[in-house]
Amino acid sequence: MTSRLVVIPTRRAHSNHAEVARSIGVDIIAGRYAEGVRLPGDAELTAMFGVSRPVLRESVKTLVAKGLLTTKARVGTVVRERGAWNMFDADVLAWHLDAGIDRRFLNDLAEIRLAVEPRAAALAAGRRSEADIAELNRSMARMRAEASDSVGFADGDLALHLAVANASGNLFMRSIGNVIEAALRASFLLSAPVETQDRETVLLWHQRIVDAIASGDAKAATVAMTEVIHNGLRRHEEAPASSGAAPAISTAVESGEQS
């Protein structure tokens, strides 16, 4: 992967097979196992992770189900092409945060947001309840109260976008927001508007989303949401690349299953 920006550590898995799957998954996403490469054999992997063959096989099954691996007779276990990975899988998203977010990841995230969130904002303008408006206002209040480069500001930003998805009344839009929640929080933290003018611009356009939804103006809500996403993407593009690790942040994604 190129143009690496930052690593966002996520919480560890609860079971042996989930932890092995997470470790291999992160290695695949980070490029340590390239597309088309065959993984080491069972004997080597079981020794590497200190687990039994049944645990290893369960881990491989997990990765096959998520689109990262394929198993072939007389060939072995092979890494699949990136296009086959299930990017709406909560674990796969979490492993991207562990492996390190690059510009391609951020651009892809912005593109899916542009395909969904402006429409969600338009729907919210016609379907929002008083409770939805109250939640949007609470989110704005938190953003205004927190420092721009704080986790609290990013969480307020995230809460606002999730509130818009919820107010849309569309179950698919709500689900997409919930699945990519951790990626969005990381994205918002990385695009923090640290300059005073940037902060004012971010707050202004987020407030316009809230006002448009509250007034039932679907067109204005669409325009404001589109501008917010483009503005965040511009800040990502202007930020210098760095390979340093960022402080761990609380994420909504917890890799692996409960044991």
Tab-separated table of C-alpha atoms in Angstrom:
chain	number	residue	atom	x	y	z
A	1	MET	CA	0.000	0.000	0.000
A	2	THR	CA	1.230	3.514	-0.744
A	3	SER	CA	1.013	6.966	0.831
A	4	ARG	CA	0.564	5.544	4.294
A	5	LEU	CA	-0.891	8.024	6.722
A	6	VAL	CA	-1.483	6.598	10.160
A	7	VAL	CA	-2.112	3.465	12.162
A	8	ILE	CA	-5.212	3.398	14.387
A	9	PRO	CA	-4.935	0.422	16.757
A	10	THR	CA	-8.221	-1.401	17.395
A	11	ARG	CA	-9.226	-3.737	20.177
A	12	ARG	CA	-7.954	-7.297	20.136
A	13	ALA	CA	-9.992	-10.391	19.370
A	14	HIS	CA	-11.544	-12.541	22.090
A	15	SER	CA	-10.723	-16.045	20.817
A	16	ASN	CA	-7.627	-17.782	19.477
A	17	HIS	CA	-8.994	-18.317	15.983
A	18	ALA	CA	-10.252	-14.725	15.771
A	19	GLU	CA	-6.866	-13.385	16.861
A	20	VAL	CA	-5.051	-15.539	14.299
A	21	ALA	CA	-7.496	-14.361	11.617
A	22	ARG	CA	-6.890	-10.747	12.671
A	23	SER	CA	-3.107	-11.155	12.521
A	24	ILE	CA	-3.150	-12.756	9.065
A	25	GLY	CA	-5.774	-10.274	7.866
A	26	VAL	CA	-3.659	-7.294	8.929
A	27	ASP	CA	-0.619	-8.811	7.204
A	28	ILE	CA	-2.620	-9.222	3.992
A	29	ILE	CA	-4.016	-5.691	4.082
A	30	ALA	CA	-0.593	-4.238	4.890
A	31	GLY	CA	0.856	-6.056	1.868
A	32	ARG	CA	3.084	-8.462	3.766
A	33	TYR	CA	1.199	-11.214	1.948
A	34	ALA	CA	0.650	-9.847	-1.558
A	35	GLU	CA	-2.264	-10.639	-3.875
A	36	GLY	CA	-1.864	-14.051	-5.474
A	37	VAL	CA	0.721	-15.196	-2.914
A	38	ARG	CA	0.284	-18.568	-1.240
A	39	LEU	CA	0.337	-18.554	2.551
A	40	PRO	CA	2.860	-20.719	4.418
A	41	GLY	CA	1.708	-24.277	5.091
A	42	ASP	CA	-0.283	-25.398	8.107
A	43	ALA	CA	2.762	-26.677	9.982
A	44	GLU	CA	4.575	-23.355	9.680
A	45	LEU	CA	1.521	-21.279	10.618
A	46	THR	CA	0.554	-23.405	13.612
A	47	ALA	CA	4.125	-23.103	14.894
A	48	MET	CA	4.147	-19.362	14.203
A	49	PHE	CA	0.959	-18.682	16.171
A	50	GLY	CA	1.250	-21.503	18.691
A	51	VAL	CA	-2.214	-22.859	17.933
A	52	SER	CA	-3.692	-26.206	16.878
A	53	ARG	CA	-4.606	-27.124	13.317
A	54	PRO	CA	-8.370	-26.868	14.039
A	55	VAL	CA	-7.872	-23.289	15.304
A	56	LEU	CA	-5.824	-22.401	12.221
A	57	ARG	CA	-8.408	-23.917	9.874
A	58	GLU	CA	-11.190	-21.958	11.578
A	59	SER	CA	-9.128	-18.785	11.095
A	60	VAL	CA	-8.655	-19.535	7.406
A	61	LYS	CA	-12.394	-20.189	7.014
A	62	THR	CA	-13.052	-16.768	8.535
A	63	LEU	CA	-10.701	-15.081	6.079
A	64	VAL	CA	-12.168	-16.986	3.130
A	65	ALA	CA	-15.657	-15.828	4.134
A	66	LYS	CA	-14.446	-12.226	4.255
A	67	GLY	CA	-12.965	-12.481	0.755
A	68	LEU	CA	-9.287	-12.184	1.715
A	69	LEU	CA	-8.280	-15.784	0.988
A	70	THR	CA	-9.208	-18.651	-1.274
A	71	THR	CA	-8.303	-22.306	-0.876
A	72	LYS	CA	-7.526	-24.481	-3.870
A	73	ALA	CA	-6.814	-28.194	-4.083
A	74	ARG	CA	-3.145	-28.939	-4.803
A	75	VAL	CA	-2.397	-25.221	-4.630
A	76	GLY	CA	-3.016	-24.211	-1.032
A	77	THR	CA	-4.346	-21.045	0.556
A	78	VAL	CA	-3.909	-17.982	-1.667
A	79	VAL	CA	-4.434	-14.256	-1.047
A	80	ARG	CA	-7.262	-12.861	-3.160
A	81	GLU	CA	-7.210	-9.584	-5.074
A	82	ARG	CA	-8.244	-6.477	-3.154
A	83	GLY	CA	-11.437	-6.118	-5.181
A	84	ALA	CA	-12.730	-9.346	-3.630
A	85	TRP	CA	-12.366	-8.146	-0.030
A	86	ASN	CA	-15.608	-7.437	1.813
A	87	MET	CA	-15.068	-3.801	2.762
A	88	PHE	CA	-18.411	-3.677	4.581
A	89	ASP	CA	-17.239	-6.348	7.009
A	90	ALA	CA	-16.553	-4.810	10.424
A	91	ASP	CA	-13.416	-6.903	10.958
A	92	VAL	CA	-11.952	-6.046	7.559
A	93	LEU	CA	-12.449	-2.344	8.293
A	94	ALA	CA	-10.858	-2.725	11.723
A	95	TRP	CA	-7.869	-4.525	10.196
A	96	HIS	CA	-7.373	-1.643	7.776
A	97	LEU	CA	-7.079	0.662	10.780
A	98	ASP	CA	-4.521	-1.723	12.314
A	99	ALA	CA	-2.558	-2.000	9.057
A	100	GLY	CA	-2.496	1.748	8.444
A	101	ILE	CA	-4.867	4.009	6.556
A	102	ASP	CA	-3.564	5.269	3.219
A	103	ARG	CA	-4.897	7.851	0.785
A	104	ARG	CA	-6.596	5.221	-1.351
A	105	PHE	CA	-8.598	4.039	1.659
A	106	LEU	CA	-9.634	7.609	2.497
A	107	ASN	CA	-10.578	8.349	-1.125
A	108	ASP	CA	-12.639	5.149	-1.376
A	109	LEU	CA	-14.374	6.017	1.900
A	110	ALA	CA	-15.184	9.516	0.635
A	111	GLU	CA	-16.613	8.120	-2.601
A	112	ILE	CA	-19.005	5.735	-0.848
A	113	ARG	CA	-20.029	8.540	1.489
A	114	LEU	CA	-20.797	10.797	-1.487
A	115	ALA	CA	-22.945	8.033	-2.943
A	116	VAL	CA	-24.999	7.662	0.242
A	117	GLU	CA	-24.877	10.561	2.695
A	118	PRO	CA	-26.216	13.429	0.545
A	119	ARG	CA	-29.273	11.304	-0.273
A	120	ALA	CA	-29.625	10.389	3.411
A	121	ALA	CA	-29.594	14.092	4.290
A	122	ALA	CA	-32.297	14.782	1.685
A	123	LEU	CA	-34.481	11.988	3.057
A	124	ALA	CA	-33.874	13.194	6.605
A	125	ALA	CA	-35.197	16.630	5.656
A	126	GLY	CA	-38.539	15.039	4.819
A	127	ARG	CA	-38.717	12.411	7.550
A	128	ARG	CA	-36.942	13.802	10.617
A	129	SER	CA	-38.658	13.810	13.982
A	130	GLU	CA	-38.225	16.247	16.841
A	131	ALA	CA	-36.003	13.670	18.532
A	132	ASP	CA	-33.798	13.542	15.404
A	133	ILE	CA	-33.434	17.330	15.382
A	134	ALA	CA	-32.554	17.293	19.076
A	135	GLU	CA	-29.826	14.700	18.443
A	136	LEU	CA	-28.422	16.734	15.552
A	137	ASN	CA	-28.295	19.826	17.773
A	138	ARG	CA	-26.589	17.879	20.570
A	139	SER	CA	-23.946	16.714	18.106
A	140	MET	CA	-23.337	20.264	16.919
A	141	ALA	CA	-23.058	21.467	20.497
A	142	ARG	CA	-20.402	18.852	21.216
A	143	MET	CA	-18.395	19.805	18.144
A	144	ARG	CA	-18.468	23.458	19.199
A	145	ALA	CA	-17.426	22.612	22.755
A	146	GLU	CA	-14.479	20.354	21.876
A	147	ALA	CA	-11.016	21.194	20.560
A	148	SER	CA	-10.815	20.585	16.820
A	149	ASP	CA	-8.063	17.966	17.056
A	150	SER	CA	-9.648	16.057	19.946
A	151	VAL	CA	-11.352	12.676	19.936
A	152	GLY	CA	-14.403	14.443	21.371
A	153	PHE	CA	-14.699	16.638	18.275
A	154	ALA	CA	-14.409	13.604	15.990
A	155	ASP	CA	-17.016	11.761	18.059
A	156	GLY	CA	-19.387	14.729	17.829
A	157	ASP	CA	-18.858	14.830	14.071
A	158	LEU	CA	-19.542	11.102	13.821
A	159	ALA	CA	-22.654	11.368	15.995
A	160	LEU	CA	-24.044	14.016	13.665
A	161	HIS	CA	-23.542	11.901	10.559
A	162	LEU	CA	-25.052	8.838	12.226
A	163	ALA	CA	-28.000	10.969	13.348
A	164	VAL	CA	-28.556	12.025	9.733
A	165	ALA	CA	-28.519	8.385	8.624
A	166	ASN	CA	-30.980	7.510	11.379
A	167	ALA	CA	-33.260	10.421	10.502
A	168	SER	CA	-33.345	9.277	6.860
A	169	GLY	CA	-35.598	6.414	7.948
A	170	ASN	CA	-33.796	4.107	5.506
A	171	LEU	CA	-32.598	0.899	7.151
A	172	PHE	CA	-29.826	0.338	4.598
A	173	MET	CA	-28.399	3.816	5.152
A	174	ARG	CA	-28.482	3.278	8.906
A	175	SER	CA	-26.668	-0.042	8.507
A	176	ILE	CA	-23.951	1.409	6.285
A	177	GLY	CA	-23.311	4.119	8.854
A	178	ASN	CA	-23.063	1.615	11.674
A	179	VAL	CA	-20.705	-0.686	9.770
A	180	ILE	CA	-18.231	2.027	8.754
A	181	GLU	CA	-18.466	3.881	12.065
A	182	ALA	CA	-14.876	3.170	13.131
A	183	ALA	CA	-13.491	4.162	9.722
A	184	LEU	CA	-15.459	7.396	9.800
A	185	ARG	CA	-14.232	8.259	13.291
A	186	ALA	CA	-10.632	7.666	12.219
A	187	SER	CA	-11.206	9.720	9.069
A	188	PHE	CA	-12.669	12.623	11.050
A	189	LEU	CA	-9.773	12.541	13.515
A	190	LEU	CA	-7.236	12.598	10.682
A	191	SER	CA	-8.977	15.501	8.908
A	192	ALA	CA	-9.314	17.593	12.070
A	193	PRO	CA	-9.674	21.305	11.162
A	194	VAL	CA	-6.799	22.560	13.304
A	195	GLU	CA	-6.621	26.015	11.712
A	196	THR	CA	-9.159	28.537	13.005
A	197	GLN	CA	-10.591	29.255	9.563
A	198	ASP	CA	-10.895	25.546	8.784
A	199	ARG	CA	-12.723	24.978	12.062
A	200	GLU	CA	-15.196	27.753	11.325
A	201	THR	CA	-15.794	26.363	7.830
A	202	VAL	CA	-16.422	22.858	9.184
A	203	LEU	CA	-18.824	24.114	11.855
A	204	LEU	CA	-20.620	26.372	9.360
A	205	TRP	CA	-21.351	23.593	6.855
A	206	HIS	CA	-22.321	21.077	9.519
A	207	GLN	CA	-24.710	23.649	10.960
A	208	ARG	CA	-26.160	24.122	7.483
A	209	ILE	CA	-26.871	20.372	7.343
A	210	VAL	CA	-28.738	20.598	10.651
A	211	ASP	CA	-30.641	23.749	9.665
A	212	ALA	CA	-31.649	22.355	6.271
A	213	ILE	CA	-32.926	19.114	7.795
A	214	ALA	CA	-34.772	20.984	10.534
A	215	SER	CA	-36.450	23.268	7.979
A	216	GLY	CA	-37.310	20.388	5.630
A	217	ASP	CA	-35.126	21.703	2.790
A	218	ALA	CA	-33.921	18.544	1.023
A	219	LYS	CA	-31.936	20.387	-1.653
A	220	ALA	CA	-30.017	22.501	0.855
A	221	ALA	CA	-29.344	19.417	2.996
A	222	THR	CA	-27.919	17.606	-0.038
A	223	VAL	CA	-25.656	20.517	-0.959
A	224	ALA	CA	-24.407	20.982	2.600
A	225	MET	CA	-23.638	17.304	3.105
A	226	THR	CA	-21.793	17.120	-0.229
A	227	GLU	CA	-19.692	20.140	0.704
A	228	VAL	CA	-18.842	18.675	4.129
A	229	ILE	CA	-17.526	15.466	2.554
A	230	HIS	CA	-15.541	17.291	-0.142
A	231	ASN	CA	-14.109	19.666	2.451
A	232	GLY	CA	-12.892	16.748	4.579
A	233	LEU	CA	-11.357	15.057	1.541
A	234	ARG	CA	-9.513	18.272	0.658
A	235	ARG	CA	-7.990	18.397	4.138
A	236	HIS	CA	-6.889	14.758	3.783
A	237	GLU	CA	-5.218	15.544	0.460
A	238	GLU	CA	-3.424	18.575	1.865
A	239	ALA	CA	-2.136	16.748	4.941
A	240	PRO	CA	1.481	15.509	4.723
A	241	ALA	CA	1.898	11.725	4.670
A	242	SER	CA	3.359	10.186	7.806
A	243	SER	CA	4.291	6.675	8.794
A	244	GLY	CA	4.155	7.365	12.524
A	245	ALA	CA	1.608	5.686	14.734
A	246	ALA	CA	-1.181	7.748	16.172
A	247	PRO	CA	-2.467	7.409	19.694
A	248	ALA	CA	-5.009	4.625	20.068
A	249	ILE	CA	-8.566	5.855	19.819
A	250	SER	CA	-11.782	4.247	20.923
A	251	THR	CA	-13.448	2.512	17.993
A	252	ALA	CA	-16.837	0.919	17.500
A	253	VAL	CA	-15.264	-2.109	15.853
A	254	GLU	CA	-14.098	-4.932	18.076
A	255	SER	CA	-12.405	-7.567	15.980
A	256	GLY	CA	-13.408	-11.194	16.376
A	257	GLU	CA	-16.149	-13.156	18.004
A	258	GLN	CA	-16.898	-13.606	21.662
A	259	SER	CA	-15.359	-16.792	23.011
